[in-house]
Coordinates of C-alpha atoms in Angstrom, one line a residue:
Chain A
M1 CA 22.7 82.6 91.4
S2 CA 23.6 79.1 90.2
T3 CA 23.2 76.3 92.7
H4 CA 25.2 73.9 90.6
D5 CA 28.5 74.0 92.4
D6 CA 27.8 75.6 95.7
G7 CA 25.2 73.2 97.2
P8 CA 21.6 73.9 97.3
S9 CA 20.4 77.4 97.6
K10 CA 19.1 78.5 101.0
A11 CA 16.2 80.2 99.4
A12 CA 15.3 77.1 97.3
P13 CA 12.0 75.4 98.2
Q14 CA 12.3 72.1 100.1
V15 CA 11.2 69.2 97.8
S16 CA 10.9 65.8 99.4
D17 CA 8.0 63.5 100.2
L18 CA 6.3 64.6 96.9
T19 CA 3.0 63.1 96.1
I20 CA 0.4 63.0 93.3
E21 CA -1.1 66.1 94.8
N22 CA 1.8 68.3 95.6
I23 CA 4.4 67.4 92.9
T24 CA 3.1 69.9 90.4
Q25 CA 3.4 72.9 92.7
N26 CA 6.8 71.9 93.9
A27 CA 8.2 71.1 90.5
K28 CA 7.3 74.7 89.6
L29 CA 8.8 76.2 92.8
V30 CA 12.3 74.8 92.0
N31 CA 12.2 76.8 88.7
S32 CA 11.7 80.1 90.5
E33 CA 15.4 80.9 90.9
T34 CA 15.9 81.9 87.3
A35 CA 15.9 85.6 86.4
N36 CA 14.4 84.7 83.0
A37 CA 10.7 85.4 83.5
R38 CA 9.7 84.1 80.1
L39 CA 11.6 80.8 80.7
K40 CA 10.0 80.5 84.1
F41 CA 6.5 81.0 82.6
L42 CA 7.1 78.5 79.8
M43 CA 8.3 75.9 82.3
D44 CA 5.4 76.6 84.7
K45 CA 2.9 76.0 81.9
L46 CA 4.8 73.0 80.6
I47 CA 4.8 71.3 84.0
D48 CA 1.1 72.2 84.6
H49 CA 0.0 70.6 81.3
L50 CA 2.4 67.7 81.4
H51 CA 1.3 66.7 84.9
D52 CA -2.4 67.3 84.1
Y53 CA -2.0 65.0 81.1
I54 CA -0.4 62.3 83.2
R55 CA -3.1 62.5 85.9
E56 CA -6.0 62.8 83.5
T57 CA -4.9 59.8 81.4
R58 CA -3.6 57.9 84.4
L59 CA -0.6 57.2 82.2
T60 CA 1.0 53.8 82.8
T61 CA 4.7 53.2 83.3
E62 CA 4.7 51.1 80.1
E63 CA 3.1 53.9 78.1
W64 CA 5.7 56.3 79.4
T65 CA 8.5 54.0 78.6
E66 CA 7.1 53.6 75.1
T67 CA 6.9 57.5 74.8
I68 CA 10.5 57.8 75.9
R69 CA 11.5 55.2 73.3
F70 CA 9.5 57.1 70.7
L71 CA 11.2 60.4 71.5
T72 CA 14.6 58.9 71.5
S73 CA 14.3 57.2 68.2
S74 CA 12.8 60.3 66.7
G75 CA 15.9 62.3 67.7
Q76 CA 18.1 59.5 66.4
I77 CA 16.6 59.4 62.9
C78 CA 17.1 63.1 62.4
N79 CA 19.9 64.2 60.0
D80 CA 20.8 67.1 57.7
V81 CA 17.8 66.4 55.4
R82 CA 15.3 64.8 57.8
Q83 CA 13.7 66.4 60.9
E84 CA 11.4 63.9 62.6
F85 CA 10.4 66.3 65.4
I86 CA 9.2 68.9 62.9
L87 CA 7.2 66.2 61.3
L88 CA 5.7 65.3 64.7
S89 CA 4.9 68.9 65.4
D90 CA 3.2 69.0 61.9
I91 CA 1.1 66.0 62.3
L92 CA -0.1 67.1 65.8
G93 CA -1.3 70.4 64.3
A94 CA 1.3 72.3 66.4
S95 CA 3.2 73.7 63.5
V96 CA 0.2 75.3 61.8
L97 CA -1.1 76.6 65.2
I98 CA 2.2 78.3 66.0
D99 CA 2.4 79.7 62.5
A100 CA -1.1 81.1 62.8
L101 CA -0.4 82.7 66.2
N102 CA 2.8 84.3 65.0
N103 CA 1.7 85.4 61.5
P104 CA -1.8 86.8 61.7
K105 CA -2.9 88.3 58.4
P106 CA -5.6 90.9 57.5
P107 CA -8.4 89.4 55.4
N108 CA -7.1 90.4 51.9
A109 CA -3.5 89.2 52.5
T110 CA -2.0 85.9 51.4
E111 CA -2.1 83.6 54.4
S112 CA 1.1 81.9 55.7
T113 CA 1.4 78.1 56.2
V114 CA 3.9 75.6 57.5
L115 CA 7.5 75.9 56.2
G116 CA 8.0 72.1 56.3
P117 CA 11.4 70.5 56.7
F118 CA 12.7 70.6 53.1
Y119 CA 13.7 74.3 52.7
T120 CA 17.4 74.8 52.0
E121 CA 19.4 78.0 51.8
D122 CA 21.4 77.1 48.7
A123 CA 18.8 77.6 45.9
A124 CA 20.3 79.2 42.7
D125 CA 19.1 82.5 41.4
V126 CA 16.7 82.1 38.5
A127 CA 15.8 84.8 36.0
N128 CA 12.1 85.4 35.3
G129 CA 10.9 82.8 32.7
E130 CA 13.6 80.2 33.5
S131 CA 12.9 76.8 35.0
I132 CA 13.7 76.0 38.6
A133 CA 13.9 72.3 37.7
S134 CA 16.4 70.5 35.5
P135 CA 14.8 68.7 32.5
N136 CA 12.6 65.7 32.7
K137 CA 11.8 65.9 36.4
G138 CA 8.0 65.8 35.8
E139 CA 5.2 67.6 33.9
I140 CA 6.0 71.1 33.0
C141 CA 4.1 73.9 34.7
L142 CA 4.3 77.6 34.2
V143 CA 3.7 79.8 37.2
L144 CA 2.7 83.5 36.5
A145 CA 2.6 85.4 39.8
T146 CA 2.7 88.9 41.2
V147 CA 3.6 90.3 44.6
K148 CA 1.6 93.3 45.9
N149 CA 1.0 95.0 49.2
T150 CA -2.5 95.3 50.8
K151 CA -3.1 98.5 49.0
G152 CA -2.7 96.7 45.7
E153 CA 0.6 98.4 44.8
P154 CA 3.2 96.1 43.1
I155 CA 6.3 95.3 45.1
E156 CA 9.5 95.5 43.1
G157 CA 12.6 93.6 44.2
A158 CA 10.9 91.0 46.4
R159 CA 13.1 87.8 46.7
I160 CA 11.1 84.7 46.3
D161 CA 12.4 81.3 47.3
V162 CA 10.5 78.5 45.6
W163 CA 10.8 74.8 46.3
E164 CA 8.8 71.6 45.4
T165 CA 9.1 67.9 44.9
D166 CA 9.8 66.3 41.5
G167 CA 7.1 64.3 39.7
N168 CA 8.0 61.3 42.0
G169 CA 7.0 63.3 45.1
L170 CA 10.6 63.6 46.4
Y171 CA 12.6 66.8 47.2
D172 CA 16.1 66.9 45.8
N173 CA 17.5 66.5 49.3
Q174 CA 15.7 63.2 49.8
Y175 CA 17.8 61.6 47.2
E176 CA 21.1 59.9 48.4
H177 CA 23.4 61.7 45.9
R178 CA 22.4 65.4 45.6
E179 CA 25.0 67.2 43.5
K180 CA 23.3 70.6 43.4
P181 CA 19.9 72.1 44.3
D182 CA 17.0 71.1 42.0
M183 CA 13.4 71.9 41.9
R184 CA 14.2 75.0 43.8
G185 CA 15.2 78.5 42.9
R186 CA 15.3 82.2 44.0
L187 CA 13.5 84.7 41.9
T188 CA 13.1 88.5 42.0
S189 CA 10.0 90.5 41.3
N190 CA 10.1 93.1 38.5
K191 CA 8.8 96.7 38.5
Q192 CA 5.3 95.5 38.0
G193 CA 5.7 93.1 41.0
E194 CA 5.7 90.2 38.6
F195 CA 7.7 87.0 38.8
Y196 CA 7.3 83.9 36.5
F197 CA 9.0 80.6 36.1
K198 CA 8.7 77.1 34.9
C199 CA 8.7 74.2 37.3
V200 CA 7.4 70.6 37.8
K201 CA 3.6 70.3 38.2
P202 CA 3.5 69.3 41.9
V203 CA 2.2 65.9 42.9
S204 CA 0.7 64.7 46.2
Y205 CA 3.1 62.6 48.3
A206 CA 3.4 60.8 51.6
V207 CA 5.3 62.3 54.5
P208 CA 8.3 60.0 55.5
T209 CA 6.6 57.0 57.1
D210 CA 9.6 54.8 57.8
G211 CA 10.3 56.4 61.2
P212 CA 8.6 56.7 64.6
V213 CA 6.1 59.3 63.3
G214 CA 5.1 57.1 60.4
G215 CA 4.5 54.3 62.9
L216 CA 2.2 56.7 64.9
L217 CA 0.2 57.7 61.8
K218 CA -0.1 54.0 60.9
A219 CA -1.3 53.1 64.4
L220 CA -3.9 55.9 64.2
H221 CA -5.0 54.8 60.6
R222 CA -4.2 58.4 59.5
C223 CA -3.7 59.6 56.0
A224 CA 0.1 60.2 55.5
Y225 CA -0.3 62.2 52.3
R226 CA 0.1 65.9 51.6
P227 CA -1.8 67.3 48.6
A228 CA 0.3 68.6 45.7
H229 CA 1.8 72.0 46.6
I230 CA 4.7 74.5 45.8
H231 CA 6.4 76.2 48.6
F232 CA 7.2 79.9 48.6
R233 CA 9.1 82.2 50.9
L234 CA 8.9 85.9 50.1
S235 CA 10.9 88.6 51.6
V236 CA 11.6 92.2 50.6
P237 CA 15.2 93.2 51.7
N238 CA 15.6 96.5 53.6
S239 CA 11.8 97.1 53.8
D240 CA 9.0 97.1 56.4
Y241 CA 7.4 94.0 54.7
D242 CA 7.0 90.9 56.8
D243 CA 8.6 87.7 55.4
L244 CA 5.8 85.5 54.0
V245 CA 6.2 81.7 54.3
T246 CA 3.5 80.0 52.4
A247 CA 2.5 77.4 49.7
L248 CA 0.1 77.0 46.9
Y249 CA -2.1 73.9 46.8
I250 CA -3.6 72.5 43.7
N251 CA -7.4 72.5 43.5
G252 CA -8.9 69.0 43.0
D253 CA -6.1 67.1 44.6
P254 CA -7.5 64.0 46.2
Y255 CA -5.8 65.0 49.5
I256 CA -6.8 68.7 49.5
T257 CA -9.1 68.1 52.5
S258 CA -7.0 65.6 54.4
D259 CA -3.5 67.1 54.4
A260 CA -1.5 65.1 57.0
V261 CA 0.1 68.3 58.3
F262 CA -3.1 70.6 58.1
G263 CA -1.3 73.1 55.9
V264 CA -4.1 73.8 53.3
K265 CA -6.0 77.1 53.5
K266 CA -8.7 78.1 51.0
N267 CA -6.8 81.3 50.3
L268 CA -3.9 79.2 49.0
I269 CA -5.7 76.8 46.7
V270 CA -5.1 77.5 43.0
D271 CA -6.3 76.0 39.8
A272 CA -3.8 74.1 37.6
N273 CA -5.1 74.1 34.0
K274 CA -3.6 73.4 30.7
V275 CA -2.1 76.5 29.0
N276 CA -4.5 76.1 26.1
D277 CA -3.4 79.5 24.5
I278 CA -1.0 79.6 21.6
A279 CA 0.0 83.2 22.2
L280 CA 0.7 82.7 25.8
A281 CA 2.6 79.4 25.1
K282 CA 4.8 81.2 22.6
M283 CA 5.4 84.2 25.0
Y284 CA 6.6 81.9 27.8
E285 CA 8.2 79.2 25.7
V286 CA 5.9 76.4 26.9
N287 CA 3.5 74.1 25.0
E288 CA -0.3 74.4 25.0
Q289 CA -0.4 71.0 26.8
D290 CA 1.8 72.2 29.7
W291 CA 0.2 73.4 32.9
L292 CA -0.4 76.9 34.1
I293 CA -0.9 78.3 37.6
R294 CA -1.6 82.0 38.3
Y295 CA -1.5 83.6 41.7
D296 CA -1.3 87.1 43.1
F297 CA 0.6 87.2 46.5
V298 CA -0.3 89.9 48.9
M299 CA 2.3 90.7 51.5
T300 CA 1.8 92.7 54.7
T301 CA 4.0 95.2 56.5
K302 CA 5.4 94.5 60.0
K303 CA 3.2 97.4 61.2
E304 CA 0.1 95.6 59.9
T305 CA 1.1 92.4 61.6
Q306 CA 1.9 94.2 64.9
E307 CA -1.6 95.6 64.9
L308 CA -3.1 92.1 64.8
L309 CA -0.9 90.5 67.4
Chain B
M1 CA -9.1 50.7 57.6
S2 CA -5.8 52.2 56.7
T3 CA -5.9 55.2 54.5
H4 CA -2.2 55.1 53.7
D5 CA -2.3 53.7 50.3
D6 CA -5.9 54.0 49.2
G7 CA -6.3 57.7 49.2
P8 CA -8.1 59.6 51.8
S9 CA -10.9 57.7 53.6
K10 CA -14.4 58.9 52.6
A11 CA -15.3 58.9 56.3
A12 CA -12.4 61.0 57.3
P13 CA -13.2 64.6 58.4
Q14 CA -12.3 67.4 56.1
V15 CA -9.4 69.4 57.3
S16 CA -8.5 72.5 55.5
D17 CA -8.6 76.2 56.3
L18 CA -7.7 75.5 59.9
T19 CA -7.5 78.4 62.3
I20 CA -6.3 79.1 65.9
E21 CA -9.8 78.4 66.9
N22 CA -10.7 75.2 65.0
I23 CA -7.3 73.3 64.7
T24 CA -7.6 71.5 67.9
Q25 CA -10.9 70.0 67.2
N26 CA -9.9 69.0 63.7
A27 CA -6.5 67.5 64.8
K28 CA -8.4 65.3 67.1
L29 CA -11.0 64.3 64.5
V30 CA -8.4 62.8 62.1
N31 CA -7.3 60.4 64.8
S32 CA -10.8 59.0 65.1
E33 CA -10.3 56.2 62.6
T34 CA -8.1 54.0 64.8
A35 CA -9.8 51.1 66.6
N36 CA -7.4 51.5 69.5
A37 CA -9.6 53.5 71.9
R38 CA -6.7 54.0 74.5
L39 CA -4.4 55.4 71.8
K40 CA -7.2 57.7 70.5
F41 CA -7.8 59.0 74.1
L42 CA -4.0 59.5 74.7
M43 CA -3.8 61.4 71.4
D44 CA -6.8 63.6 72.2
K45 CA -5.5 64.6 75.6
L46 CA -2.0 65.2 74.1
I47 CA -3.4 67.5 71.4
D48 CA -5.6 69.3 73.9
H49 CA -2.8 70.1 76.2
L50 CA -0.2 70.8 73.6
H51 CA -2.5 73.3 71.8
D52 CA -3.6 74.8 75.0
Y53 CA 0.0 75.2 76.0
I54 CA 0.9 76.9 72.7
R55 CA -2.1 79.2 72.9
E56 CA -1.7 80.1 76.6
T57 CA 2.0 81.0 76.2
R58 CA 1.6 82.5 72.7
L59 CA 4.6 80.4 71.9
T60 CA 6.9 82.1 69.3
T61 CA 8.3 80.4 66.2
E62 CA 11.8 80.9 67.6
E63 CA 10.9 79.3 70.9
W64 CA 9.4 76.3 69.1
T65 CA 12.5 76.0 66.8
E66 CA 14.6 76.0 69.9
T67 CA 12.4 73.3 71.5
I68 CA 12.7 71.1 68.3
R69 CA 16.5 71.6 68.5
F70 CA 16.4 70.6 72.2
L71 CA 14.4 67.4 71.5
T72 CA 16.6 66.4 68.6
S73 CA 19.8 66.8 70.5
S74 CA 18.3 65.0 73.5
G75 CA 17.6 62.0 71.3
Q76 CA 21.0 62.2 69.7
I77 CA 23.0 62.2 73.0
C78 CA 21.2 59.0 74.1
N79 CA 23.2 55.8 74.0
D80 CA 23.4 52.4 75.8
V81 CA 24.3 54.0 79.1
R82 CA 22.7 57.5 78.8
Q83 CA 19.0 58.3 78.5
E84 CA 18.5 62.0 78.2
F85 CA 14.7 61.8 77.9
I86 CA 14.4 59.8 81.1
L87 CA 16.5 62.5 82.7
L88 CA 14.2 65.2 81.2
S89 CA 11.2 63.3 82.6
D90 CA 12.9 63.1 85.9
I91 CA 13.7 66.8 86.3
L92 CA 10.1 67.8 85.2
G93 CA 8.7 65.7 88.0
A94 CA 6.9 63.4 85.5
S95 CA 8.8 60.2 86.5
V96 CA 8.0 60.5 90.1
L97 CA 4.3 61.4 89.3
I98 CA 3.9 58.4 87.0
D99 CA 5.5 56.1 89.6
A100 CA 3.1 57.4 92.3
L101 CA 0.1 56.9 90.1
N102 CA 1.1 53.4 89.1
N103 CA 2.4 52.2 92.4
P104 CA 0.2 53.4 95.2
K105 CA 1.2 52.0 98.6
P106 CA -0.7 51.4 101.9
P107 CA 0.7 53.6 104.7
N108 CA 2.9 50.9 106.3
A109 CA 4.6 49.7 103.1
T110 CA 7.9 50.9 101.7
E111 CA 7.3 53.6 99.1
S112 CA 8.5 53.2 95.6
T113 CA 10.6 55.9 93.8
V114 CA 12.2 56.6 90.5
L115 CA 14.2 53.8 88.7
G116 CA 16.6 56.2 87.2
P117 CA 18.6 55.4 84.1
F118 CA 21.5 53.3 85.5
Y119 CA 19.8 50.1 86.3
T120 CA 21.4 47.1 84.3
E121 CA 20.3 43.5 84.1
D122 CA 23.7 41.9 84.4
A123 CA 24.5 42.3 88.1
A124 CA 26.2 39.3 89.7
D125 CA 24.7 37.2 92.4
V126 CA 26.1 38.1 95.7
A127 CA 25.8 36.0 98.9
N128 CA 24.7 37.6 102.1
G129 CA 27.6 39.3 103.8
E130 CA 29.6 39.8 100.6
S131 CA 30.5 43.2 99.0
I132 CA 28.7 44.4 95.9
A133 CA 31.7 46.6 95.1
S134 CA 35.2 45.7 94.2
P135 CA 37.9 47.0 96.7
N136 CA 38.8 50.7 97.2
K137 CA 35.7 52.1 95.5
G138 CA 34.8 54.3 98.4
E139 CA 34.1 54.2 102.1
I140 CA 32.8 50.8 103.3
C141 CA 29.2 50.6 104.3
L142 CA 27.4 47.6 105.8
V143 CA 23.7 47.3 105.0
L144 CA 21.5 45.1 107.3
A145 CA 18.0 44.8 105.8
T146 CA 14.9 42.7 106.0
V147 CA 12.0 42.1 103.6
K148 CA 8.6 41.6 105.1
N149 CA 5.0 41.9 104.0
T150 CA 2.4 44.3 105.4
K151 CA 1.4 41.8 108.1
G152 CA 5.0 41.8 109.4
E153 CA 5.8 38.3 108.1
P154 CA 9.3 37.8 106.7
I155 CA 9.5 37.1 103.0
E156 CA 12.0 34.4 102.1
G157 CA 13.5 34.1 98.7
A158 CA 13.0 37.7 97.6
R159 CA 15.4 38.8 94.8
I160 CA 17.0 42.1 95.6
D161 CA 18.9 44.0 92.9
V162 CA 21.1 46.7 94.5
W163 CA 23.0 49.4 92.5
E164 CA 24.8 52.6 93.4
T165 CA 27.7 54.9 92.4
D166 CA 31.2 54.7 93.6
G167 CA 32.7 57.2 96.0
N168 CA 33.2 59.6 93.0
G169 CA 29.5 59.7 92.4
L170 CA 29.7 57.6 89.1
Y171 CA 27.9 54.4 88.2
D172 CA 30.1 51.7 86.7
N173 CA 28.5 52.1 83.3
Q174 CA 29.4 55.9 83.2
Y175 CA 33.0 54.9 82.8
E176 CA 34.4 54.4 79.4
H177 CA 35.8 50.9 79.8
R178 CA 33.4 48.7 81.9
E179 CA 34.7 45.2 82.0
K180 CA 32.1 43.8 84.4
P181 CA 29.3 45.1 86.6
D182 CA 30.5 46.8 89.8
M183 CA 28.8 48.6 92.7
R184 CA 25.8 46.4 91.9
G185 CA 24.7 42.9 92.9
R186 CA 21.7 40.6 93.3
L187 CA 20.9 39.2 96.7
T188 CA 18.3 36.7 98.1
S189 CA 16.6 37.1 101.4
N190 CA 16.9 34.2 103.9
K191 CA 14.2 32.4 105.9
Q192 CA 14.0 35.4 108.3
G193 CA 13.6 37.7 105.4
E194 CA 17.1 39.1 106.0
F195 CA 19.6 40.2 103.4
Y196 CA 22.9 42.0 104.2
F197 CA 25.9 43.1 102.2
K198 CA 28.8 45.5 102.1
C199 CA 28.8 48.4 99.6
V200 CA 30.3 51.9 99.1
K201 CA 28.8 54.6 101.4
P202 CA 26.8 56.5 98.7
V203 CA 27.7 60.1 98.0
S204 CA 25.6 62.9 96.4
Y205 CA 26.3 63.6 92.7
A206 CA 25.2 65.8 89.9
V207 CA 23.0 64.3 87.1
P208 CA 24.8 64.5 83.7
T209 CA 24.9 68.2 82.9
D210 CA 26.8 68.2 79.6
G211 CA 23.7 67.7 77.5
P212 CA 20.5 69.6 76.6
V213 CA 18.9 68.8 80.0
G214 CA 22.0 70.1 81.8
G215 CA 21.7 73.3 79.8
L216 CA 18.1 73.7 80.8
L217 CA 18.9 73.1 84.5
K218 CA 21.6 75.8 84.2
A219 CA 19.3 78.2 82.5
L220 CA 16.8 77.7 85.4
H221 CA 19.5 78.0 88.0
R222 CA 18.3 74.7 89.3
C223 CA 20.3 72.3 91.6
A224 CA 21.6 69.5 89.4
Y225 CA 22.5 67.3 92.5
R226 CA 20.9 64.1 93.8
P227 CA 21.4 63.3 97.5
A228 CA 23.4 60.1 98.3
H229 CA 21.3 57.0 97.8
I230 CA 21.3 53.3 97.1
H231 CA 18.8 51.8 94.5
F232 CA 16.9 48.7 95.3
R233 CA 14.6 46.6 93.2
L234 CA 12.8 43.8 95.0
S235 CA 10.8 41.0 93.5
V236 CA 9.5 37.7 94.7
P237 CA 9.4 35.1 91.9
N238 CA 6.3 33.1 91.5
S239 CA 4.4 35.1 94.1
D240 CA 1.6 37.6 94.4
Y241 CA 4.0 40.3 95.6
D242 CA 4.3 43.5 93.5
D243 CA 7.8 44.4 92.4
L244 CA 9.2 47.2 94.4
V245 CA 11.5 49.7 92.8
T246 CA 12.9 52.1 95.4
A247 CA 16.0 53.7 97.0
L248 CA 17.3 54.6 100.4
Y249 CA 18.5 58.2 100.9
I250 CA 21.0 59.2 103.5
N251 CA 19.8 61.4 106.4
G252 CA 21.7 64.7 106.6
D253 CA 22.8 64.8 103.0
P254 CA 23.0 68.5 102.0
Y255 CA 20.7 67.8 98.9
I256 CA 18.1 65.7 100.8
T257 CA 15.5 68.4 100.3
S258 CA 16.6 69.5 96.9
D259 CA 16.8 66.3 94.8
A260 CA 17.0 67.3 91.1
V261 CA 14.7 64.4 90.2
F262 CA 12.3 64.7 93.2
G263 CA 12.8 61.1 94.3
V264 CA 13.2 61.6 98.1
K265 CA 10.4 60.4 100.4
K266 CA 10.5 60.5 104.2
N267 CA 9.7 56.8 104.3
L268 CA 13.0 56.2 102.4
I269 CA 15.4 58.3 104.4
V270 CA 17.8 56.3 106.6
D271 CA 20.6 57.1 109.0
A272 CA 24.1 56.2 108.1
N273 CA 26.2 55.9 111.3
K274 CA 29.5 54.4 112.1
V275 CA 29.3 50.8 113.2
N276 CA 30.8 51.6 116.7
D277 CA 30.1 48.0 117.9
I278 CA 33.0 45.6 118.1
A279 CA 30.8 42.5 118.3
L280 CA 28.7 43.6 115.2
A281 CA 31.9 44.6 113.3
K282 CA 33.5 41.1 114.0
M283 CA 30.2 39.3 113.1
Y284 CA 30.0 41.1 109.6
E285 CA 33.7 41.4 109.0
V286 CA 33.8 45.2 109.0
N287 CA 35.6 47.8 111.1
E288 CA 34.1 49.9 113.8
Q289 CA 34.9 53.0 111.7
D290 CA 32.9 51.7 108.7
W291 CA 29.4 52.8 108.1
L292 CA 26.1 51.0 108.9
I293 CA 22.7 51.4 107.4
R294 CA 19.6 49.4 108.6
Y295 CA 16.3 49.2 106.9
D296 CA 13.2 47.0 106.9
F297 CA 11.5 46.8 103.5
V298 CA 7.8 46.2 103.5
M299 CA 6.4 44.8 100.2
T300 CA 2.8 44.7 99.1
T301 CA 0.8 42.2 97.2
K302 CA -0.7 42.8 93.8
K303 CA -4.1 42.5 95.4
E304 CA -3.3 45.3 97.9
T305 CA -2.1 47.5 95.0
Q306 CA -5.2 46.8 93.0
E307 CA -7.3 48.0 95.9
L308 CA -5.7 51.3 95.9
L309 CA -5.8 52.0 92.1

């Protein structure tokens, strides 16, 4: 029963003369008229923690005013290719925590990690062996990968979205004039569960620091950099396999242990070495001086995830 | 020492392979390089509560995505005369809690309450006896008030900002074409601590419900109305008196116990009765059928507040 237009509900709790001591209880009571038990629960916990935070910190009016200003400008800097609240969630460790809670993995499976704000739907289909990047976007890197299940069986027909920055550390959609997708592509695994492509050797880069979150990182003297990585999103259409949102991080990157968004997991760290093999170079049409990354992805079924939840 | 441009700090904690169990501790460690102890403390508590909230509710990825969307659209609907995050703070009980923590009052003083988002700096000076509203904005109401200190001594020269809605429940700055301030004015108390003016008899009104916060109130089946009230901001220039941000609420209003923003305090509820007194009506140039509100404000000194903090 909505109380919007009909005056206050007779059943609604009386809320006046609220104090530091009784405001929390009462602010929860007024949410009790919804039939949505999950929403009620989420609001209850939100009010508990928000009020406890305010009381524990004895938050000042000025600090709250500054917080409101921060939130407002965070919303206002968002656009089609920039999501400041995702960045805020990332640098507070919330994104990786929510990912971990929602995507538990058995020990031998590839771990998931943060999606980040730069995924787009419009990546072009790329055949095995092709490059996901247009020419001269950075150092060339060959990726040789497989997709298997936790029993070690190859998965054929997995769709693999790949996206990364160019050699300047910028995604295609961070440039002002983006004519078509670049440094991203959609591959399909073959009968042996293999997929392979050329791309730009990823580089470390700073998250956007010209907005409110950048100001916060600066005030905290925090590292704004992410170590070099390539994003992957794997899914198997019409199957029981869980989608896998993950990334591979390059061993030896100076920021590998200080990722601004906490996305690195040991399970996802790979070596990038020179190809150094004339036969391999010939087979995949790269040079011996180009880079090579190998990785074997292990996907889990929805049933396996369910058992861990 | 900023780590923005120089690579990660040697002293910075190593943060990789973070799990549901160790993310909170690590997300706090990376904030430890700031010299601003208060900021560090606020971030620590924020991360503790945010992470605990996520763990306790086992927040889903979809719910977090929806939250990010809510925050983004809240920022984007804000403009010069609309502040959705203040409204959000208000309906969560945060505003009134922060006000109570920052503005404790001894028992005989007038309590403070939420400022709300509709205060403006540009109210015109109004002499005692004049109206703060242009003609035909609603039912006429005479306010007879005094300002005293906690010893009962009149305070001369207090500046009193007053603002309220018109009879339609809208502030002047909620209308598209606002030529000059209306339903607002700035008064000065006389030697006896008195100030008096005519205004519109306030009416109850719904907070803006066409934005994200309105959607949340609707989903919660919550009352979106505020009871009829007049806002006051009292200050005494070059004195030891604390500014007093408060409001008077009209006894008998159907929403007096269900204020959507929890602002009502018993101390601030006043009767609005007909003038019903020919001599009084004549003295203040109103009609016997007009409305009358009386209130005696009691301001505290900074010293008195300090003793309660």
